[in-house]
Tab-separated table of C-alpha atoms in Angstrom:
chain	number	residue	atom	x	y	z
A	1361	MET	CA	90.681	92.400	86.211
A	1362	LYS	CA	92.977	93.739	83.485
A	1363	ARG	CA	94.795	96.799	84.788
A	1364	SER	CA	96.180	99.543	82.560
A	1365	ILE	CA	99.457	101.144	83.538
A	1366	LEU	CA	99.315	104.949	83.740
A	1367	LEU	CA	101.804	106.897	81.658
A	1368	HIS	CA	103.735	109.943	82.848
A	1369	PRO	CA	102.710	112.727	83.024
A	1370	ASP	CA	99.638	111.809	85.057
A	1371	PRO	CA	98.815	113.653	88.303
A	1372	ARG	CA	98.064	110.369	90.110
A	1373	LEU	CA	101.723	109.361	89.728
A	1374	LYS	CA	102.771	112.378	91.812
A	1375	LYS	CA	100.437	111.721	94.762
A	1376	VAL	CA	101.402	110.088	98.067
A	1377	ALA	CA	99.632	106.749	98.530
A	1378	ALA	CA	97.552	106.015	101.636
A	1379	PRO	CA	98.599	103.345	104.167
A	1380	VAL	CA	96.815	99.998	103.994
A	1381	VAL	CA	95.024	99.367	107.307
A	1382	ASP	CA	93.778	95.850	106.587
A	1383	VAL	CA	94.713	93.423	103.805
A	1384	THR	CA	91.325	92.601	102.277
A	1385	ASP	CA	90.324	90.194	99.527
A	1386	ALA	CA	89.961	93.200	97.214
A	1387	LEU	CA	93.566	94.224	97.930
A	1388	ARG	CA	94.800	90.657	97.409
A	1389	GLN	CA	93.012	90.698	94.043
A	1390	LEU	CA	94.632	94.050	93.239
A	1391	ALA	CA	98.071	92.556	94.008
A	1392	ASP	CA	97.304	89.616	91.712
A	1393	ASP	CA	96.105	91.965	88.946
A	1394	MET	CA	99.246	94.086	89.362
A	1395	LEU	CA	101.549	91.066	89.117
A	1396	ARG	CA	99.770	90.002	85.927
A	1397	ALA	CA	100.132	93.531	84.449
A	1398	MET	CA	103.795	93.671	85.506
A	1399	TYR	CA	104.647	90.333	83.886
A	1400	GLU	CA	102.725	91.223	80.700
A	1401	ALA	CA	104.462	94.609	80.342
A	1402	PRO	CA	107.131	93.036	80.950
A	1403	GLY	CA	108.642	94.518	84.078
A	1404	ILE	CA	110.170	93.626	87.449
A	1405	GLY	CA	108.138	95.943	89.684
A	1406	LEU	CA	104.889	97.874	89.819
A	1407	ALA	CA	103.306	100.182	92.397
A	1408	ALA	CA	99.554	100.614	92.946
A	1409	PRO	CA	99.611	104.321	91.940
A	1410	GLN	CA	100.823	103.181	88.500
A	1411	VAL	CA	97.456	101.458	87.987
A	1412	GLY	CA	95.543	104.416	89.444
A	1413	VAL	CA	95.100	103.063	92.993
A	1414	LEU	CA	96.507	105.300	95.722
A	1415	ASP	CA	97.203	102.552	98.280
A	1416	ARG	CA	100.645	101.621	99.627
A	1417	LEU	CA	101.140	98.399	97.672
A	1418	ILE	CA	104.004	97.291	95.457
A	1419	VAL	CA	104.701	94.057	93.618
A	1420	VAL	CA	108.164	92.916	92.559
A	1421	ASP	CA	109.888	89.924	90.993
A	1422	CYS	CA	113.507	90.459	90.022
A	1423	VAL	CA	114.283	86.851	89.086
A	1424	LYS	CA	115.626	87.048	85.561
A	1425	ALA	CA	117.848	83.969	85.232
A	1426	GLU	CA	116.719	81.431	82.655
A	1427	GLY	CA	115.153	78.411	84.330
A	1428	GLU	CA	115.093	80.013	87.791
A	1429	ALA	CA	111.697	79.950	89.539
A	1430	PRO	CA	109.924	83.316	89.695
A	1431	ARG	CA	109.618	84.992	93.095
A	1432	PRO	CA	106.548	87.232	92.958
A	1433	MET	CA	106.200	89.400	96.048
A	1434	ALA	CA	103.367	91.688	97.130
A	1435	MET	CA	104.246	94.241	99.809
A	1436	PHE	CA	101.709	96.370	101.669
A	1437	ASN	CA	103.042	99.475	103.459
A	1438	PRO	CA	106.673	98.705	102.549
A	1439	GLU	CA	109.254	100.863	104.287
A	1440	VAL	CA	113.025	100.930	104.219
A	1441	ILE	CA	114.180	100.539	107.814
A	1442	ALA	CA	117.933	100.345	107.114
A	1443	SER	CA	120.209	101.002	104.159
A	1444	SER	CA	123.859	100.390	103.373
A	1445	ASP	CA	126.462	103.121	103.085
A	1446	GLU	CA	127.602	101.493	99.830
A	1447	VAL	CA	125.731	102.600	96.726
A	1448	ASN	CA	125.023	101.168	93.282
A	1449	THR	CA	124.171	102.978	90.096
A	1450	TYR	CA	121.698	101.181	87.844
A	1451	GLU	CA	120.189	102.247	84.574
A	1452	GLU	CA	116.558	102.383	85.666
A	1453	GLY	CA	113.424	102.308	83.590
A	1454	CYS	CA	109.753	102.479	84.494
A	1455	LEU	CA	106.580	100.950	83.085
A	1456	SER	CA	104.967	104.400	83.368
A	1457	ILE	CA	107.783	105.908	81.271
A	1458	PRO	CA	108.304	103.301	78.535
A	1459	GLU	CA	111.542	103.111	76.548
A	1460	VAL	CA	113.241	105.744	78.718
A	1461	PHE	CA	116.197	104.937	80.955
A	1462	GLY	CA	118.472	106.868	83.275
A	1463	ASP	CA	121.270	106.197	85.743
A	1464	VAL	CA	120.099	106.427	89.348
A	1465	THR	CA	122.338	105.931	92.381
A	1466	ARG	CA	120.774	104.308	95.449
A	1467	PRO	CA	121.917	102.333	98.510
A	1468	GLU	CA	123.297	98.936	97.424
A	1469	ALA	CA	121.387	97.086	100.146
A	1470	VAL	CA	118.214	97.901	102.078
A	1471	THR	CA	116.229	96.213	104.808
A	1472	VAL	CA	112.502	96.511	104.168
A	1473	ARG	CA	109.538	95.860	106.470
A	1474	TRP	CA	106.060	95.246	105.023
A	1475	MET	CA	102.775	93.372	105.441
A	1476	ASP	CA	102.311	90.279	103.294
A	1477	LEU	CA	99.133	88.995	101.614
A	1478	ASN	CA	97.955	87.583	104.967
A	1479	GLY	CA	98.565	90.833	106.843
A	1480	ALA	CA	101.617	89.394	108.626
A	1481	GLU	CA	104.659	91.605	109.132
A	1482	GLN	CA	107.714	90.606	107.097
A	1483	GLU	CA	111.257	91.910	107.002
A	1484	GLU	CA	114.037	91.141	104.549
A	1485	THR	CA	117.323	92.591	103.375
A	1486	PHE	CA	117.626	93.046	99.615
A	1487	ASP	CA	120.729	93.876	97.610
A	1488	GLY	CA	121.697	94.560	94.019
A	1489	LEU	CA	118.831	94.690	91.533
A	1490	TRP	CA	116.269	93.671	94.187
A	1491	ALA	CA	117.298	96.614	96.404
A	1492	THR	CA	117.116	99.048	93.490
A	1493	CYS	CA	113.717	97.734	92.397
A	1494	VAL	CA	112.164	97.854	95.875
A	1495	GLN	CA	113.431	101.418	96.432
A	1496	HIS	CA	112.158	102.483	92.992
A	1497	GLU	CA	108.688	101.095	93.724
A	1498	ILE	CA	108.560	102.582	97.247
A	1499	ASP	CA	109.400	105.950	95.638
A	1500	HIS	CA	106.197	105.593	93.580
A	1501	LEU	CA	104.232	105.405	96.853
A	1502	GLU	CA	105.699	108.813	97.736
A	1503	GLY	CA	104.796	110.320	94.352
A	1504	LYS	CA	108.395	110.180	93.171
A	1505	LEU	CA	109.573	108.907	89.775
A	1506	PHE	CA	113.075	107.793	88.811
A	1507	ILE	CA	113.343	110.803	86.486
A	1508	ASP	CA	113.146	113.015	89.587
A	1509	TYR	CA	116.746	111.916	90.255
A	1510	LEU	CA	117.866	113.230	86.839
A	1511	SER	CA	118.741	116.794	85.876
A	1512	GLY	CA	115.926	119.254	85.247
A	1513	LEU	CA	116.760	119.398	81.543
A	1514	LYS	CA	116.645	115.605	81.145
A	1515	ARG	CA	113.344	115.510	83.058
A	1516	GLN	CA	111.835	118.135	80.742
A	1517	LEU	CA	112.982	116.285	77.617
A	1518	ILE	CA	111.578	112.989	78.914
A	1519	THR	CA	108.273	114.608	79.897
A	1520	ARG	CA	107.924	116.169	76.420
A	1521	LYS	CA	108.664	112.788	74.835
A	1522	MET	CA	106.000	111.138	77.030
A	1523	VAL	CA	103.378	113.802	76.204
A	1524	LYS	CA	104.020	113.096	72.518
A	1525	LEU	CA	103.778	109.321	73.086
A	1526	LYS	CA	100.450	109.703	74.905
A	1527	ARG	CA	99.142	111.955	72.103
A	1528	ASP	CA	100.251	109.447	69.443
A	1529	ARG	CA	98.619	106.537	71.320
A	1530	ALA	CA	95.383	108.495	71.706
A	1531	ARG	CA	95.340	109.182	67.935
A	1532	GLU	CA	95.879	105.470	67.217
A	1533	LYS	CA	92.827	104.565	69.332
A	1534	ALA	CA	90.636	107.242	67.686
């Protein structure tokens, strides 16, 4: 199914997602739909709340090198169980806040535990862009956006810009 990505401001983006008890065929299909939407956007990560589903599911694929095989990952109930003292600052963007970027500082490396598509527990340590992406997407499951790390003034300006974008898009469809 084609999934539309919600645009900020949308109240669903600020809600905490519910834990996944059992990985069902419907949830596997959702993960597949989300990966398709993420690649089409194009992006490197997407959380279920961004497509209007309040379940703890994220998809990521941070492989960007030309000719390198993609590494799509679906993570149910992902949680950071350890993080480095070292930090990185990346200019982050978000598919729910198109064409807007801001510097966000996060741990450089994180160890994440999650359930895979078969319901099996997985654990892996990510660093660099992968660590930033996974943390960004897990934030979505908590109702937190990358702009929440920015100053109040920047957040207000971005929100006004997004309201205008949504209004303009709605006019185009009418």
